[in-house]
PDB file of C-alpha atoms in Angstrom:
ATOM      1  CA  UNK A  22      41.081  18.663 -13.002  1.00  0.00           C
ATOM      2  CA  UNK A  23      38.260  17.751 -11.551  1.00  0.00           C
ATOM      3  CA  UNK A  24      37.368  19.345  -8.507  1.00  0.00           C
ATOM      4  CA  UNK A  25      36.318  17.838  -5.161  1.00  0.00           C
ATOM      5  CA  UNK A  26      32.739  16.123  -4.631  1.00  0.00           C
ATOM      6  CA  UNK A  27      31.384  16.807  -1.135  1.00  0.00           C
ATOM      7  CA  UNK A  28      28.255  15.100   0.717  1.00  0.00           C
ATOM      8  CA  UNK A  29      26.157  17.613   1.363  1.00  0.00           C
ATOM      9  CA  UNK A  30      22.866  16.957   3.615  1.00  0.00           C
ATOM     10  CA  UNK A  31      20.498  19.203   2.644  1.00  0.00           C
ATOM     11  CA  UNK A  32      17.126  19.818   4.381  1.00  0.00           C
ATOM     12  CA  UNK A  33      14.241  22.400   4.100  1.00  0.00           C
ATOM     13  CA  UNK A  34      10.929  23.488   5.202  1.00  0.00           C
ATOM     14  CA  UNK A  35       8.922  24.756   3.045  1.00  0.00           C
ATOM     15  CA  UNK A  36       5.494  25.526   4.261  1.00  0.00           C
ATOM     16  CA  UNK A  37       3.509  25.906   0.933  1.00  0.00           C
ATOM     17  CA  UNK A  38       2.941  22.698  -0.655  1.00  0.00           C
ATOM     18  CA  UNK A  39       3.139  24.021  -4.141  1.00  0.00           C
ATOM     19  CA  UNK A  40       6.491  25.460  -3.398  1.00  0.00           C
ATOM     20  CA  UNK A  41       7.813  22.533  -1.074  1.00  0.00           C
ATOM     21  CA  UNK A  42       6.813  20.290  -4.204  1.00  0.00           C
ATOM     22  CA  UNK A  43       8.997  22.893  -6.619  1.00  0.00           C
ATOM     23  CA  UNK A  44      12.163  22.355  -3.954  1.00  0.00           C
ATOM     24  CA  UNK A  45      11.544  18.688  -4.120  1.00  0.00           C
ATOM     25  CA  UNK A  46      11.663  18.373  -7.873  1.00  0.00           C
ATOM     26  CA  UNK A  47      14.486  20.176  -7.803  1.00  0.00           C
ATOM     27  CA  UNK A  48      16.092  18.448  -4.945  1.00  0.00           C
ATOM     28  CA  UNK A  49      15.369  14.928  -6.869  1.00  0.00           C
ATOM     29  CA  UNK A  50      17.733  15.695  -9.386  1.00  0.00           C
ATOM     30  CA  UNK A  51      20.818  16.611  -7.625  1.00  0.00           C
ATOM     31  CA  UNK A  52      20.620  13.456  -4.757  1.00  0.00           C
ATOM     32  CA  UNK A  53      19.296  10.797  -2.519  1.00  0.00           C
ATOM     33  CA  UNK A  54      15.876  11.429  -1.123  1.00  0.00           C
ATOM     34  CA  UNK A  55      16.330  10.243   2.616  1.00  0.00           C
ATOM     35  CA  UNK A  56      13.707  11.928   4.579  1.00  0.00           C
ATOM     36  CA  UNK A  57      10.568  13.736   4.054  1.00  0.00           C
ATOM     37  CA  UNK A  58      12.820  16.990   3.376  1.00  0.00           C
ATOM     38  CA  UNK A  59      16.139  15.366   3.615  1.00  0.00           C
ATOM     39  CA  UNK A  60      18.341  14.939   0.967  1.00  0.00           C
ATOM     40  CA  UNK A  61      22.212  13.590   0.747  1.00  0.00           C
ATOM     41  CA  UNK A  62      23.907  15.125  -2.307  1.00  0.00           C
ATOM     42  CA  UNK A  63      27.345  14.687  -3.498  1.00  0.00           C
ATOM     43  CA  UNK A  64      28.082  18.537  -5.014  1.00  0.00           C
ATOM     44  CA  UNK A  65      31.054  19.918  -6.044  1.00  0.00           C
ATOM     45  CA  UNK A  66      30.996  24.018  -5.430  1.00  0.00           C
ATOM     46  CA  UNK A  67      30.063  25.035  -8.581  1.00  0.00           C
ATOM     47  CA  UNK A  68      26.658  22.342  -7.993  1.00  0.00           C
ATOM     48  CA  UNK A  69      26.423  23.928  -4.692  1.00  0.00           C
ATOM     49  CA  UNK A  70      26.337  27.220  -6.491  1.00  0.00           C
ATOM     50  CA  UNK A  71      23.543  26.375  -9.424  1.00  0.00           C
ATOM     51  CA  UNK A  72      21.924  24.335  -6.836  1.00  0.00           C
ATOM     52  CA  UNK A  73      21.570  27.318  -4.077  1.00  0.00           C
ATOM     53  CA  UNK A  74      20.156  29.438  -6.865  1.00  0.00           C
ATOM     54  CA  UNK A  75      17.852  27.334  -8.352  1.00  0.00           C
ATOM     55  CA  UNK A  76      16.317  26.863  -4.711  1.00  0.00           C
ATOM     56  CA  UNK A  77      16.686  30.560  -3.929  1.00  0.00           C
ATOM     57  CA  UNK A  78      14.287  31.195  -6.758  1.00  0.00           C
ATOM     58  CA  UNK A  79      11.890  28.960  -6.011  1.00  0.00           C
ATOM     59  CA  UNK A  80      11.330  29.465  -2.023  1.00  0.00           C
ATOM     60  CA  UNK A  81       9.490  32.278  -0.415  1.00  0.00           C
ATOM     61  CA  UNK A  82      12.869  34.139   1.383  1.00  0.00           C
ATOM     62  CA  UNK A  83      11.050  35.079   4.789  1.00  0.00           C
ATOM     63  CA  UNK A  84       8.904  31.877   5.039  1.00  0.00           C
ATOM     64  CA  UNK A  85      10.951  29.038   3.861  1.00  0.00           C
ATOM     65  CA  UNK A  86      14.681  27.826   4.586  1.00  0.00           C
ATOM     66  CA  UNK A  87      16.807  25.748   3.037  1.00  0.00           C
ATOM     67  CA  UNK A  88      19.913  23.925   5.234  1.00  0.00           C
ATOM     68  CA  UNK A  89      23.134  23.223   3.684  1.00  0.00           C
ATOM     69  CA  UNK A  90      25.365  20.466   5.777  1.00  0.00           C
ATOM     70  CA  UNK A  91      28.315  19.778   4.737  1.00  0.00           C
ATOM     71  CA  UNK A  92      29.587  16.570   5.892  1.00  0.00           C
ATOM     72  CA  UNK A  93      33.048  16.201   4.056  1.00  0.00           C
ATOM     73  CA  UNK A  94      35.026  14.656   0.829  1.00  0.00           C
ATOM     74  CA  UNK A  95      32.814  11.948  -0.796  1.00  0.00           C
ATOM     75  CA  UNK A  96      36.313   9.873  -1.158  1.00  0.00           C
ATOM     76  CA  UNK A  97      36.451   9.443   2.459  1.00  0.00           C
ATOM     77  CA  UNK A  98      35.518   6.417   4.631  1.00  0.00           C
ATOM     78  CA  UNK A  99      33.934   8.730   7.121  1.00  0.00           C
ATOM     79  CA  UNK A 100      30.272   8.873   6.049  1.00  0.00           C
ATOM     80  CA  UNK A 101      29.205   5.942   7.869  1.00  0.00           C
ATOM     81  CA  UNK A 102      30.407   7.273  11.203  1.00  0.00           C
ATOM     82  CA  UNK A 103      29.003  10.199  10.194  1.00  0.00           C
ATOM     83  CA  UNK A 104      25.679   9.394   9.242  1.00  0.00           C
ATOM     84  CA  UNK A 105      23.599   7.227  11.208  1.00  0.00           C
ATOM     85  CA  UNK A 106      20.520   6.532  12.062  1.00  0.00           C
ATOM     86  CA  UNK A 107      17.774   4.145  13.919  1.00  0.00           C
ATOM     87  CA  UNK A 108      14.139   3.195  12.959  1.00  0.00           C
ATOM     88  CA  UNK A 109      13.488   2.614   9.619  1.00  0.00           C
ATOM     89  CA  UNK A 110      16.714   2.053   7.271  1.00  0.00           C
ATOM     90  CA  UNK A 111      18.871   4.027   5.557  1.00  0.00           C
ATOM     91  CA  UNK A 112      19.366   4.607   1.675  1.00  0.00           C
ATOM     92  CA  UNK A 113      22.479   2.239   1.059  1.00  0.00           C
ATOM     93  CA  UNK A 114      25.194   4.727   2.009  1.00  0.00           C
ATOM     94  CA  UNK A 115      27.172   2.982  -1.128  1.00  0.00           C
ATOM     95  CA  UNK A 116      26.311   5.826  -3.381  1.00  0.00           C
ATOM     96  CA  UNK A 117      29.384   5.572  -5.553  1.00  0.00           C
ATOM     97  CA  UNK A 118      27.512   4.436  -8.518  1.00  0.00           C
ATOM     98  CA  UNK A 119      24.943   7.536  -8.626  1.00  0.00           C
ATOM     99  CA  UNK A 120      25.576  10.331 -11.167  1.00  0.00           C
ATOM    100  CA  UNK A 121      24.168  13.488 -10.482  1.00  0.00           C
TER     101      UNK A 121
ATOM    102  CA  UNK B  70      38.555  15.156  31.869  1.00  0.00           C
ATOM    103  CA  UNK B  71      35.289  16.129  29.777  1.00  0.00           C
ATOM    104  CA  UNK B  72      34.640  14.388  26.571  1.00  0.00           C
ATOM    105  CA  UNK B  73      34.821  16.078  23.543  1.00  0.00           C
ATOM    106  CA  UNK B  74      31.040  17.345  22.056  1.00  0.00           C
ATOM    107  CA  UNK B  75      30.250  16.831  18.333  1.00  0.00           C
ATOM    108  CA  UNK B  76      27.500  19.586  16.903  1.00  0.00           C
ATOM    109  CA  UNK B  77      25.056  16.712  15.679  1.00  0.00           C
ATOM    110  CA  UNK B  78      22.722  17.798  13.131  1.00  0.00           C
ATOM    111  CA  UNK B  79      19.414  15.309  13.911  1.00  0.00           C
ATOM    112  CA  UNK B  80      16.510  14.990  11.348  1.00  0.00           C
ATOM    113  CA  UNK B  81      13.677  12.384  11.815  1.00  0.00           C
ATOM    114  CA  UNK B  82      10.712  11.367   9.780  1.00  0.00           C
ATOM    115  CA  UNK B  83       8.042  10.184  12.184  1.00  0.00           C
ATOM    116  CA  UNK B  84       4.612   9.953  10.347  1.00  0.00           C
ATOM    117  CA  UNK B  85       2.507   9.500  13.242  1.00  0.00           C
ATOM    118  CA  UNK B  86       1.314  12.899  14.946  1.00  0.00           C
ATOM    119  CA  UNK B  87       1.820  11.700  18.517  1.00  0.00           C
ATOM    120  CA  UNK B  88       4.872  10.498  17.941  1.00  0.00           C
ATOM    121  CA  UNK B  89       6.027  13.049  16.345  1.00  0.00           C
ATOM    122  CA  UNK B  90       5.358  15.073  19.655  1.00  0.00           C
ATOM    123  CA  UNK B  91       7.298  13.125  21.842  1.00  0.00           C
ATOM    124  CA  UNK B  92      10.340  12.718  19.319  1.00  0.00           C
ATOM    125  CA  UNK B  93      10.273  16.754  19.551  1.00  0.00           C
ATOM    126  CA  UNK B  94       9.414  16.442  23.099  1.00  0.00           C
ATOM    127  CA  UNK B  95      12.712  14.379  23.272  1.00  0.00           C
ATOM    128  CA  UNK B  96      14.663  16.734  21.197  1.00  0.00           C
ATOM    129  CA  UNK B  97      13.773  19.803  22.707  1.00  0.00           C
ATOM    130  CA  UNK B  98      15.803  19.106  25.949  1.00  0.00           C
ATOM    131  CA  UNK B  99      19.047  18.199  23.673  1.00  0.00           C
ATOM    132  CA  UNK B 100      19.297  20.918  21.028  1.00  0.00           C
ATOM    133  CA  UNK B 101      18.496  23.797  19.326  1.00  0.00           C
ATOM    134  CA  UNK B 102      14.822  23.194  17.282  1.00  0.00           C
ATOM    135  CA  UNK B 103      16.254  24.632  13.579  1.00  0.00           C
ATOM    136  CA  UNK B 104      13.696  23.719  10.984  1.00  0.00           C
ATOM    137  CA  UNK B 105      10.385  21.404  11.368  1.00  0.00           C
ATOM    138  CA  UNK B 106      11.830  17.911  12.274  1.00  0.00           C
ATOM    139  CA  UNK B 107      15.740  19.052  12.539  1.00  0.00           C
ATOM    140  CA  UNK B 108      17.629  19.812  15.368  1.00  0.00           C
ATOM    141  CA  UNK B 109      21.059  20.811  16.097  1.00  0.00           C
ATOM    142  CA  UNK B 110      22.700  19.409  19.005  1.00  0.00           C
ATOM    143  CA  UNK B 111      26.008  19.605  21.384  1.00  0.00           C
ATOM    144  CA  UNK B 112      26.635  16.107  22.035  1.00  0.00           C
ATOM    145  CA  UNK B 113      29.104  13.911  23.837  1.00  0.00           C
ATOM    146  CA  UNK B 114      29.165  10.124  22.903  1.00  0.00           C
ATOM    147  CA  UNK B 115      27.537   9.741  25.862  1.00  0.00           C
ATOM    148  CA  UNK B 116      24.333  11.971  25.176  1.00  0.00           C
ATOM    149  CA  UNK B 117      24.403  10.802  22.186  1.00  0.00           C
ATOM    150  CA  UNK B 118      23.933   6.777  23.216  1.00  0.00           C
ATOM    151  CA  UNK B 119      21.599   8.165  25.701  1.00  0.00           C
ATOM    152  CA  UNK B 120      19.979  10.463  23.340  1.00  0.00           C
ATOM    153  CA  UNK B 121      19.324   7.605  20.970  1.00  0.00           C
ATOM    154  CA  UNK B 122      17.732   5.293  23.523  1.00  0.00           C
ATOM    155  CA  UNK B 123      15.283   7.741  24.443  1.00  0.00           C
ATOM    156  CA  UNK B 124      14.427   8.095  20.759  1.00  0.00           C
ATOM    157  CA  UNK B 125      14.606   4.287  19.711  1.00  0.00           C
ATOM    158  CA  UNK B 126      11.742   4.024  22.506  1.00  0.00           C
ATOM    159  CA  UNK B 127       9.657   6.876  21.239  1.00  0.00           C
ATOM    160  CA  UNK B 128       9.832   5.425  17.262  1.00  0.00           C
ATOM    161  CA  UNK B 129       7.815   3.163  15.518  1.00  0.00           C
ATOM    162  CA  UNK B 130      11.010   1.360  13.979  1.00  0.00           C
ATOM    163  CA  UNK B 131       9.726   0.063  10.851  1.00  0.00           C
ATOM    164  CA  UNK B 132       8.237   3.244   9.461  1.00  0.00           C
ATOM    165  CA  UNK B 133       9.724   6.255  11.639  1.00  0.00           C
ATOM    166  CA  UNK B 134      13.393   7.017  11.178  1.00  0.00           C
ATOM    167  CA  UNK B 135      16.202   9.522  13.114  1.00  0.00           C
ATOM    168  CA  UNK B 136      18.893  10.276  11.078  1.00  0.00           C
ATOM    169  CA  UNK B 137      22.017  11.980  13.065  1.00  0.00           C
ATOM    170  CA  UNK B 138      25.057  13.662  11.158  1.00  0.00           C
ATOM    171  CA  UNK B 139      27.891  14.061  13.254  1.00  0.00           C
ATOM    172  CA  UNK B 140      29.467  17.740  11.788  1.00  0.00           C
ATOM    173  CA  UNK B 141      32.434  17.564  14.178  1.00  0.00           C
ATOM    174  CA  UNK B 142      34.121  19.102  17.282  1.00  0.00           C
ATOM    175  CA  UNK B 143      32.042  22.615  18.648  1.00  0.00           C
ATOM    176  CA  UNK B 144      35.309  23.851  19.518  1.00  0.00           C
ATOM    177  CA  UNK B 145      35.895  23.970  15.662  1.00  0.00           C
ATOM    178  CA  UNK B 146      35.578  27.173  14.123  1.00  0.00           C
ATOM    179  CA  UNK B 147      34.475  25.348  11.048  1.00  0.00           C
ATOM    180  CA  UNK B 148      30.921  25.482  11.582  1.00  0.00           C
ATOM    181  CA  UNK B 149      30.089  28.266   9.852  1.00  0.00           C
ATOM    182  CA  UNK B 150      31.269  26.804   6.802  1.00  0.00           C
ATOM    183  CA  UNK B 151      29.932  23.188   7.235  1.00  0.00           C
ATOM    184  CA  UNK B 152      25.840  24.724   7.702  1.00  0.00           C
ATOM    185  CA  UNK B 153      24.864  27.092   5.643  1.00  0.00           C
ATOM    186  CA  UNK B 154      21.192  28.610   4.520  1.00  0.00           C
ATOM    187  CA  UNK B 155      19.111  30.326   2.103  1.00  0.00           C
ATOM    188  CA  UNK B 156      15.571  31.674   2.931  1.00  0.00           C
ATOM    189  CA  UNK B 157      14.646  32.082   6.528  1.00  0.00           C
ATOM    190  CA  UNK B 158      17.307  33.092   8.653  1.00  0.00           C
ATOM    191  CA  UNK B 159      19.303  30.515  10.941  1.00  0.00           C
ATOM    192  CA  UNK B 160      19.276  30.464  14.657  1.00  0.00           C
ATOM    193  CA  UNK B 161      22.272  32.224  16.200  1.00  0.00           C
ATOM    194  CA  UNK B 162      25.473  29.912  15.043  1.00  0.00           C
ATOM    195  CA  UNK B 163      27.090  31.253  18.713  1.00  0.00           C
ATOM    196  CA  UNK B 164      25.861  28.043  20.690  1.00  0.00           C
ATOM    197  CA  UNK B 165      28.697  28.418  23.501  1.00  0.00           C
ATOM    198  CA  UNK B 166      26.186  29.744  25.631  1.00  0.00           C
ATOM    199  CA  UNK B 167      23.906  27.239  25.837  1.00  0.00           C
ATOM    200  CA  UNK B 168      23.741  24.334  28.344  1.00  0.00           C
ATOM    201  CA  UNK B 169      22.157  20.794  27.316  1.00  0.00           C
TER     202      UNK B 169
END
């Protein structure tokens, strides 16, 4: 079985550029880069898991922080109610076709 | 009858330095300030239209951008679950006392 993909909106401030460089490369591989230090993901828990401690390892623990916001199923028809935004536009919030 | 609030996570990329200022400016009287350019607000539909007016007035619309993800009721004891961090610690998740 395969278990449940959530979007995930993760976010993080990282004040050392060498390290907020490190959480972006990381970051770049597991979803959508929609902000400076935004990213939508679609994890399952065990991603969420490897994910959290790959980015534990490379952040400074007392400095830098990480948010995890989890935003619901990736099956349902929610996320555009959910996500919204004005200014400049949005990554296409059709993001069926990525795999992460 | 009082409408329902939402906990609204809002993130915005605003590249210019004075703008910047009075997006935060803005944001500061509608939420808690959690990480660099993210907030986390107590919003009724209402705040939130008038929320985003304010904002859509302080951007630069082709290159600045507000992103807000609706996480769901604040009576919901699900919050706890939906944000999560590693690094830094997170501002108090016990919002109920605060007035916007």
């Amino acid at each position: 079985m395969k278990s449940m993909r959530r979007y995930v909106l993760v976010s993080y401030d990282v004040s050392d550029p060498k390290r907020w460089r490190r959480v972006y490369k990381i970051m770049r591989g597991h979803g959508v880069h929609v902000q400076y230090s935004v990213f939508l993901c679609q994890l399952t828990d065990q991603d969420e898991v490897e994910l959290r401690y790959r980015l534990a390892e490379a952040i400074h623990p007392s400095t830098d922080q990480v948010l995890f916001a989890r935003l619901g199923p990736v099956d349902s028809k929610r996320l555009e109610k959910q996500i919204t935004c004005i200014g400049r536009e949005f990554v296409p919030l059709d993001l069926k076709g990525l795999v992460f």
